[in-house]
Amino acid sequence: MLSTSEPIDRFHAVYLIILLNGFGILITWNMWITIAPAYYMEFKLIEVSRNGTKYTPSYASNFLNYLIVASNLPNFMLNLINLFFTFKGSLEKRIGLSLMVVILICLITFAFTIIDTSNTVMIFFIITMISVVIQNAACGVYQNSLYGLVAIFPPQYTNAILIGSNLCGIVVSIIDIITLVATNNIKAAAFFYFFASLMAILACFGSLFALERLIRIQCFNVWFTFVVILTLFPTVMAGVKYYSETGKYNFFIPEKLFTPVTTYLFCNFFLFSGSFLANFVQWPQPKWLVVPVVVQAVFIPLMLSCNFRPEQRTWGIWIHDTWIYIAIVITMSTCCGYFSSLAMMYAPKQVEASKSTIAGMITALFLIFGVVCGTLFTFAVLWFIDCLGPLQPSEF
């Protein structure tokens, strides 16, 4: 006899995931309009005349109007197209792909907070408008597909989307206020503001993993591990210098070989060692692998606390001992090699044998995606170290 009872939503996990994605639907819209007056209209889009006088061009004065049109028109059109035309692929895939587009535009927007566009203001405005159009078109697909996906759920789950969307405006407004109050530097405020928005979108993207097969968790594990390693290797690691109170180099590795050995040789060797170890030891089990993978994020602040860019950094140095730095390099490289290999090995085993090839291909895609994200995040890390600290370069 078939059971007619509804599935149990343990700990309201599904409800909260849907609410989070309702939040994600409007995060980009709120992200643009909330910071527009202070960041775009009064800072980024201000031009300087030939005699050195600052002035506000017409497209800056009317930025909000352009923004509203560029946001809502493509959103509406994509909702319309998504409704009346049939496309291949499940609703889950549409949501995932649209979120990836949103994340990409968020990364571009985030990157522009540390790029000087004062000499190319008009070009920056055009790029911004194109970004808004693409991002909100993707959000149109995201929104329509999410409502379609949740239509088979009880009514309160549909309402969770609206609750999340309404909550979004409140949260983004609070983030905007906090970033503006916390610093008088609008560039720093925009940096943290868009970073918080990016994290929210990534949380929405990550929440999809909880609704899909375990392979999605392994994709996240691969992606996150490579974000960590590419954030630090080679740019950050190559910038770490030997520290000596006397200023004299007296380490056992010759000075001209310090970076080649500690950065390139050590990192690659222990990445290899970690990957090789995964052939003999598989721990933890697939469902728990995400825990040590996320913990690897601690390597980023640890590495940045070492003697990295000592002449340029505006933050203090908290780890002076070169041996501790080498221990961090060895531990990070071994862990990243080991856990990335485990995730790549686990993923094909989480699906039917007939789908294992596709699972491997998808995981490889997330590997490349992690490399790209880690490389882009390096720019933010460098700017954070060089520009946002309380000290002047070489003040410590």
Short mmCIF file of C-alpha atoms in Angstrom, two decimals:
data_model
loop_
_atom_site.label_atom_id
_atom_site.label_comp_id
_atom_site.label_asym_id
_atom_site.label_seq_id
_atom_site.Cartn_x
_atom_site.Cartn_y
_atom_site.Cartn_z
CA MET A 1 0.00 0.00 0.00
CA LEU A 2 1.40 3.40 -1.00
CA SER A 3 1.85 6.06 1.65
CA THR A 4 -0.06 9.28 1.10
CA SER A 5 1.74 11.26 3.78
CA GLU A 6 3.89 14.22 2.76
CA PRO A 7 7.67 13.90 3.01
CA ILE A 8 9.09 15.29 6.22
CA ASP A 9 11.20 18.44 5.86
CA ARG A 10 13.69 17.74 8.62
CA PHE A 11 14.82 20.86 10.46
CA HIS A 12 12.94 22.88 7.78
CA ALA A 13 16.07 22.53 5.66
CA VAL A 14 14.27 22.59 2.30
CA TYR A 15 12.16 25.57 3.37
CA LEU A 16 15.27 27.51 4.41
CA ILE A 17 17.07 26.65 1.17
CA ILE A 18 14.11 27.92 -0.86
CA LEU A 19 13.96 31.05 1.30
CA LEU A 20 17.67 31.60 0.69
CA ASN A 21 17.16 31.34 -3.05
CA GLY A 22 14.24 33.77 -2.80
CA PHE A 23 16.78 36.07 -1.19
CA GLY A 24 19.12 35.40 -4.11
CA ILE A 25 16.55 36.37 -6.73
CA LEU A 26 16.65 40.03 -5.71
CA ILE A 27 20.19 40.28 -4.35
CA THR A 28 21.57 41.68 -7.61
CA TRP A 29 18.78 44.24 -8.00
CA ASN A 30 19.20 45.44 -4.43
CA MET A 31 22.97 45.28 -4.77
CA TRP A 32 22.98 47.74 -7.66
CA ILE A 33 20.36 50.24 -6.53
CA THR A 34 21.35 50.49 -2.86
CA ILE A 35 24.95 51.53 -3.40
CA ALA A 36 24.31 53.45 -6.63
CA PRO A 37 24.11 56.99 -5.16
CA ALA A 38 27.30 56.85 -3.09
CA TYR A 39 29.44 54.61 -5.26
CA TYR A 40 28.41 55.12 -8.87
CA MET A 41 26.79 58.55 -9.01
CA GLU A 42 29.12 60.33 -6.58
CA PHE A 43 32.38 58.45 -7.12
CA LYS A 44 32.93 56.04 -10.01
CA LEU A 45 31.10 58.04 -12.68
CA ILE A 46 32.51 61.45 -11.80
CA GLU A 47 34.61 62.85 -14.65
CA VAL A 48 37.40 65.42 -14.61
CA SER A 49 37.56 68.17 -17.21
CA ARG A 50 40.77 69.29 -18.90
CA ASN A 51 41.22 72.11 -16.40
CA GLY A 52 40.99 69.62 -13.52
CA THR A 53 37.42 70.39 -12.46
CA LYS A 54 35.25 67.47 -11.42
CA TYR A 55 31.78 67.29 -12.88
CA THR A 56 28.87 64.88 -13.06
CA PRO A 57 28.03 63.72 -16.60
CA SER A 58 24.40 63.24 -17.58
CA TYR A 59 24.61 59.46 -17.53
CA ALA A 60 25.82 59.64 -13.93
CA SER A 61 22.99 61.97 -12.91
CA ASN A 62 20.47 59.61 -14.51
CA PHE A 63 22.26 56.43 -13.46
CA LEU A 64 19.35 55.10 -11.42
CA ASN A 65 16.99 55.50 -14.37
CA TYR A 66 19.34 53.63 -16.68
CA LEU A 67 19.83 51.03 -13.98
CA ILE A 68 16.10 50.43 -13.53
CA VAL A 69 15.53 49.96 -17.27
CA ALA A 70 18.61 47.77 -17.72
CA SER A 71 17.55 45.64 -14.75
CA ASN A 72 13.85 45.12 -15.25
CA LEU A 73 13.45 44.93 -19.02
CA PRO A 74 15.75 41.91 -19.57
CA ASN A 75 14.38 40.28 -16.43
CA PHE A 76 10.85 40.57 -17.82
CA MET A 77 11.84 39.43 -21.31
CA LEU A 78 13.66 36.34 -20.06
CA ASN A 79 10.75 35.46 -17.79
CA LEU A 80 8.47 35.75 -20.82
CA ILE A 81 10.70 33.66 -23.06
CA ASN A 82 11.23 31.07 -20.34
CA LEU A 83 7.45 30.79 -19.93
CA PHE A 84 6.37 30.37 -23.55
CA PHE A 85 9.31 28.56 -25.09
CA THR A 86 10.50 25.11 -24.17
CA PHE A 87 14.21 24.66 -23.60
CA LYS A 88 16.09 21.47 -23.03
CA GLY A 89 17.27 20.82 -19.51
CA SER A 90 15.62 20.53 -16.13
CA LEU A 91 14.60 23.46 -13.98
CA GLU A 92 17.44 22.62 -11.62
CA LYS A 93 19.95 22.99 -14.45
CA ARG A 94 18.45 26.32 -15.49
CA ILE A 95 18.74 27.57 -11.93
CA GLY A 96 22.33 26.38 -11.66
CA LEU A 97 23.41 27.89 -14.98
CA SER A 98 21.68 31.21 -14.33
CA LEU A 99 23.33 31.42 -10.91
CA MET A 100 26.72 30.80 -12.49
CA VAL A 101 26.12 33.77 -14.80
CA VAL A 102 25.10 35.90 -11.82
CA ILE A 103 28.24 34.86 -9.94
CA LEU A 104 30.43 35.73 -12.92
CA ILE A 105 28.96 39.23 -13.18
CA CYS A 106 29.31 39.66 -9.41
CA LEU A 107 33.00 38.77 -9.73
CA ILE A 108 33.44 41.34 -12.51
CA THR A 109 31.63 44.01 -10.49
CA PHE A 110 33.69 43.12 -7.44
CA ALA A 111 36.91 43.35 -9.46
CA PHE A 112 36.02 46.86 -10.63
CA THR A 113 36.08 48.10 -7.03
CA ILE A 114 39.88 47.78 -7.14
CA ILE A 115 40.38 48.93 -10.74
CA ASP A 116 40.99 52.61 -11.43
CA THR A 117 38.48 53.68 -14.09
CA SER A 118 38.91 57.44 -13.71
CA ASN A 119 40.35 57.74 -17.22
CA THR A 120 37.73 55.53 -18.84
CA VAL A 121 34.54 56.56 -17.07
CA MET A 122 32.28 56.24 -20.11
CA ILE A 123 33.64 52.79 -20.92
CA PHE A 124 33.11 51.75 -17.30
CA PHE A 125 29.51 52.99 -17.48
CA ILE A 126 28.86 50.95 -20.64
CA ILE A 127 30.43 47.83 -19.11
CA THR A 128 28.32 48.34 -16.00
CA MET A 129 25.11 48.61 -18.02
CA ILE A 130 25.98 45.49 -20.03
CA SER A 131 26.71 43.68 -16.76
CA VAL A 132 23.36 44.77 -15.34
CA VAL A 133 21.51 43.55 -18.44
CA ILE A 134 23.22 40.14 -18.47
CA GLN A 135 22.91 39.64 -14.74
CA ASN A 136 19.24 40.52 -14.56
CA ALA A 137 18.45 38.43 -17.62
CA ALA A 138 19.99 35.49 -15.77
CA CYS A 139 17.98 36.43 -12.69
CA GLY A 140 14.83 36.32 -14.83
CA VAL A 141 15.54 32.69 -15.71
CA TYR A 142 16.52 32.00 -12.10
CA GLN A 143 13.30 33.46 -10.73
CA ASN A 144 10.97 31.80 -13.22
CA SER A 145 12.64 28.42 -12.86
CA LEU A 146 12.64 28.58 -9.07
CA TYR A 147 8.91 29.26 -8.95
CA GLY A 148 8.35 26.40 -11.38
CA LEU A 149 10.47 24.07 -9.27
CA VAL A 150 8.68 24.96 -6.04
CA ALA A 151 5.20 24.71 -7.61
CA ILE A 152 4.99 21.03 -6.65
CA PHE A 153 5.70 21.86 -3.00
CA PRO A 154 3.10 22.90 -0.40
CA PRO A 155 2.00 26.58 -0.63
CA GLN A 156 4.20 27.80 2.21
CA TYR A 157 7.28 26.92 0.17
CA THR A 158 6.17 29.23 -2.63
CA ASN A 159 5.67 31.93 -0.02
CA ALA A 160 9.21 31.28 1.23
CA ILE A 161 10.48 32.72 -2.05
CA LEU A 162 8.60 35.96 -1.45
CA ILE A 163 9.72 36.13 2.17
CA GLY A 164 13.32 35.68 1.08
CA SER A 165 12.96 38.34 -1.62
CA ASN A 166 11.52 40.85 0.84
CA LEU A 167 14.16 40.02 3.42
CA CYS A 168 16.84 40.66 0.82
CA GLY A 169 16.18 44.39 0.63
CA ILE A 170 16.46 44.73 4.40
CA VAL A 171 19.72 42.81 4.63
CA VAL A 172 21.36 44.60 1.69
CA SER A 173 20.36 47.98 3.13
CA ILE A 174 21.91 47.07 6.47
CA ILE A 175 25.11 45.87 4.77
CA ASP A 176 25.27 49.13 2.82
CA ILE A 177 24.84 51.21 5.98
CA ILE A 178 27.43 49.19 7.90
CA THR A 179 30.05 49.45 5.14
CA LEU A 180 29.51 53.19 4.76
CA VAL A 181 29.67 53.82 8.51
CA ALA A 182 32.65 51.53 9.04
CA THR A 183 34.88 53.49 6.67
CA ASN A 184 35.02 56.90 5.04
CA ASN A 185 36.70 55.33 2.04
CA ILE A 186 33.97 54.64 -0.51
CA LYS A 187 36.28 52.23 -2.37
CA ALA A 188 36.73 50.16 0.78
CA ALA A 189 33.00 50.32 1.50
CA ALA A 190 32.18 49.14 -2.03
CA PHE A 191 34.79 46.39 -1.75
CA PHE A 192 33.22 44.88 1.36
CA TYR A 193 29.69 45.57 0.12
CA PHE A 194 30.11 43.70 -3.16
CA PHE A 195 32.11 41.01 -1.40
CA ALA A 196 29.19 40.40 0.97
CA SER A 197 26.81 40.32 -2.00
CA LEU A 198 29.05 37.82 -3.78
CA MET A 199 29.10 35.59 -0.70
CA ALA A 200 25.29 35.68 -0.59
CA ILE A 201 25.06 34.57 -4.22
CA LEU A 202 27.62 31.84 -3.62
CA ALA A 203 25.53 30.68 -0.66
CA CYS A 204 22.50 30.41 -2.96
CA PHE A 205 24.57 28.49 -5.47
CA GLY A 206 25.94 26.26 -2.75
CA SER A 207 22.47 25.60 -1.38
CA LEU A 208 21.59 23.83 -4.63
CA PHE A 209 24.10 21.16 -3.67
CA ALA A 210 21.96 20.26 -0.68
CA LEU A 211 19.01 19.52 -2.95
CA GLU A 212 20.91 17.44 -5.48
CA ARG A 213 22.96 14.31 -5.39
CA LEU A 214 26.13 13.98 -3.38
CA ILE A 215 28.16 14.63 -6.52
CA ARG A 216 27.29 18.29 -6.11
CA ILE A 217 29.03 18.28 -2.74
CA GLN A 218 32.12 16.81 -4.34
CA CYS A 219 31.97 19.50 -7.03
CA PHE A 220 31.95 22.09 -4.28
CA ASN A 221 34.86 20.34 -2.56
CA VAL A 222 36.93 20.42 -5.73
CA TRP A 223 35.98 24.03 -6.47
CA PHE A 224 36.69 25.33 -2.97
CA THR A 225 40.00 23.51 -2.65
CA PHE A 226 41.28 25.04 -5.87
CA VAL A 227 40.01 28.47 -4.86
CA VAL A 228 42.17 28.23 -1.73
CA ILE A 229 45.29 26.97 -3.48
CA LEU A 230 45.06 29.40 -6.43
CA THR A 231 44.43 32.32 -4.12
CA LEU A 232 47.79 31.64 -2.50
CA PHE A 233 49.85 29.92 -5.19
CA PRO A 234 51.87 31.32 -6.78
CA THR A 235 51.18 35.05 -6.26
CA VAL A 236 50.99 35.24 -2.47
CA MET A 237 53.59 32.56 -1.77
CA ALA A 238 56.06 34.12 -4.17
CA GLY A 239 55.66 37.40 -2.29
CA VAL A 240 56.63 35.95 1.10
CA LYS A 241 60.17 36.91 2.07
CA TYR A 242 62.62 35.58 4.60
CA TYR A 243 62.43 37.58 7.83
CA SER A 244 65.44 38.49 9.93
CA GLU A 245 65.63 40.98 12.80
CA THR A 246 69.09 42.01 11.66
CA GLY A 247 68.03 42.35 8.05
CA LYS A 248 70.67 39.83 6.98
CA TYR A 249 69.79 36.67 5.10
CA ASN A 250 71.06 33.63 6.99
CA PHE A 251 68.63 30.84 6.09
CA PHE A 252 69.88 27.42 4.99
CA ILE A 253 68.32 27.83 1.52
CA PRO A 254 70.39 30.21 -0.65
CA GLU A 255 68.65 33.56 -0.99
CA LYS A 256 68.22 33.36 -4.75
CA LEU A 257 66.60 29.94 -4.34
CA PHE A 258 64.27 30.84 -1.46
CA THR A 259 61.20 31.48 -3.63
CA PRO A 260 61.87 28.69 -6.17
CA VAL A 261 62.23 26.17 -3.34
CA THR A 262 59.62 27.30 -0.79
CA THR A 263 57.01 28.32 -3.35
CA TYR A 264 57.32 26.20 -6.46
CA LEU A 265 59.19 23.07 -5.37
CA PHE A 266 57.56 22.64 -1.96
CA CYS A 267 54.04 23.45 -3.12
CA ASN A 268 54.15 21.18 -6.15
CA PHE A 269 55.91 18.35 -4.32
CA PHE A 270 53.44 18.29 -1.44
CA LEU A 271 50.45 18.70 -3.74
CA PHE A 272 51.74 15.58 -5.48
CA SER A 273 52.32 13.86 -2.13
CA GLY A 274 48.77 14.62 -0.98
CA SER A 275 47.30 13.33 -4.23
CA PHE A 276 49.45 10.19 -4.05
CA LEU A 277 48.39 9.57 -0.45
CA ALA A 278 44.74 9.53 -1.55
CA ASN A 279 45.44 6.25 -3.36
CA PHE A 280 45.99 4.51 -0.03
CA VAL A 281 43.94 6.46 2.49
CA GLN A 282 40.38 7.65 1.86
CA TRP A 283 39.22 9.62 4.87
CA PRO A 284 36.78 11.10 5.66
CA GLN A 285 33.78 9.52 3.95
CA PRO A 286 32.18 11.41 1.03
CA LYS A 287 29.44 13.10 3.04
CA TRP A 288 31.93 14.48 5.59
CA LEU A 289 34.67 15.57 3.20
CA VAL A 290 33.18 19.05 2.97
CA VAL A 291 34.17 19.75 6.60
CA PRO A 292 37.98 19.62 6.22
CA VAL A 293 37.67 21.18 2.76
CA VAL A 294 36.01 24.30 4.19
CA VAL A 295 38.49 24.39 7.09
CA GLN A 296 41.24 24.86 4.49
CA ALA A 297 40.10 28.48 4.20
CA VAL A 298 42.16 29.16 7.33
CA PHE A 299 45.32 28.88 5.22
CA ILE A 300 44.50 32.20 3.51
CA PRO A 301 44.71 34.43 6.62
CA LEU A 302 47.60 32.35 7.96
CA MET A 303 49.64 32.86 4.80
CA LEU A 304 48.79 36.56 4.66
CA SER A 305 49.99 36.92 8.26
CA CYS A 306 53.49 35.90 7.20
CA ASN A 307 56.17 38.24 5.83
CA PHE A 308 54.22 38.81 2.61
CA ARG A 309 54.93 41.99 0.60
CA PRO A 310 56.66 43.62 3.60
CA GLU A 311 57.44 46.83 1.71
CA GLN A 312 53.90 47.35 0.44
CA ARG A 313 51.51 45.89 3.01
CA THR A 314 49.43 48.11 5.26
CA TRP A 315 48.76 45.39 7.84
CA GLY A 316 51.12 44.17 10.52
CA ILE A 317 53.11 40.95 10.21
CA TRP A 318 52.08 38.40 12.82
CA ILE A 319 54.09 35.36 11.72
CA HIS A 320 57.78 36.18 11.41
CA ASP A 321 59.29 32.71 11.74
CA THR A 322 60.22 31.31 8.33
CA TRP A 323 59.93 27.75 9.60
CA ILE A 324 56.30 28.36 10.53
CA TYR A 325 55.70 29.71 7.03
CA ILE A 326 57.26 26.58 5.52
CA ALA A 327 55.10 24.41 7.79
CA ILE A 328 52.02 26.27 6.52
CA VAL A 329 53.12 25.71 2.91
CA ILE A 330 53.66 22.00 3.47
CA THR A 331 50.39 21.51 5.36
CA MET A 332 48.32 23.52 2.89
CA SER A 333 49.81 21.84 -0.17
CA THR A 334 49.39 18.35 1.25
CA CYS A 335 45.81 19.00 2.34
CA CYS A 336 44.81 20.59 -0.96
CA GLY A 337 46.35 17.77 -2.96
CA TYR A 338 44.77 15.11 -0.76
CA PHE A 339 41.26 16.54 -0.45
CA SER A 340 40.98 17.56 -4.11
CA SER A 341 41.97 14.03 -5.13
CA LEU A 342 39.45 12.50 -2.75
CA ALA A 343 36.66 14.68 -4.15
CA MET A 344 37.59 13.77 -7.72
CA MET A 345 37.67 10.09 -6.76
CA TYR A 346 34.42 10.16 -4.81
CA ALA A 347 32.29 12.02 -7.38
CA PRO A 348 31.88 9.27 -10.02
CA LYS A 349 31.01 6.77 -7.29
CA GLN A 350 28.03 8.81 -6.12
CA VAL A 351 26.00 8.16 -9.28
CA GLU A 352 24.94 5.21 -11.37
CA ALA A 353 27.70 3.56 -13.38
CA SER A 354 26.17 4.81 -16.63
CA LYS A 355 26.52 8.40 -15.45
CA SER A 356 29.99 8.17 -13.93
CA THR A 357 31.67 9.60 -17.04
CA ILE A 358 29.47 12.69 -16.97
CA ALA A 359 30.09 13.02 -13.23
CA GLY A 360 33.83 13.07 -13.84
CA MET A 361 33.45 15.70 -16.54
CA ILE A 362 31.31 17.92 -14.32
CA THR A 363 33.81 17.65 -11.48
CA ALA A 364 36.62 18.60 -13.86
CA LEU A 365 34.60 21.66 -14.88
CA PHE A 366 34.39 22.74 -11.24
CA LEU A 367 38.13 22.25 -10.93
CA ILE A 368 38.70 24.80 -13.69
CA PHE A 369 36.05 27.06 -12.18
CA GLY A 370 37.92 26.94 -8.88
CA VAL A 371 41.16 27.87 -10.62
CA VAL A 372 39.47 30.88 -12.24
CA CYS A 373 37.80 32.03 -9.01
CA GLY A 374 40.98 31.61 -6.98
CA THR A 375 43.00 33.57 -9.52
CA LEU A 376 40.47 36.41 -9.54
CA PHE A 377 40.23 36.44 -5.75
CA THR A 378 43.99 37.01 -5.59
CA PHE A 379 43.45 40.55 -6.89
CA ALA A 380 41.10 41.27 -4.00
CA VAL A 381 43.58 39.80 -1.52
CA LEU A 382 46.43 41.95 -2.83
CA TRP A 383 44.32 45.09 -2.68
CA PHE A 384 43.19 44.24 0.83
CA ILE A 385 46.78 43.81 2.02
CA ASP A 386 48.18 46.85 0.23
CA CYS A 387 45.40 49.39 0.70
CA LEU A 388 42.95 48.66 3.52
CA GLY A 389 45.21 48.27 6.56
CA PRO A 390 45.71 50.86 9.31
CA LEU A 391 49.45 51.24 8.66
CA GLN A 392 51.54 52.90 6.02
CA PRO A 393 53.84 50.67 3.93
CA SER A 394 57.09 49.77 5.74
CA GLU A 395 55.75 51.22 8.99
CA PHE A 396 56.48 48.07 11.00
#
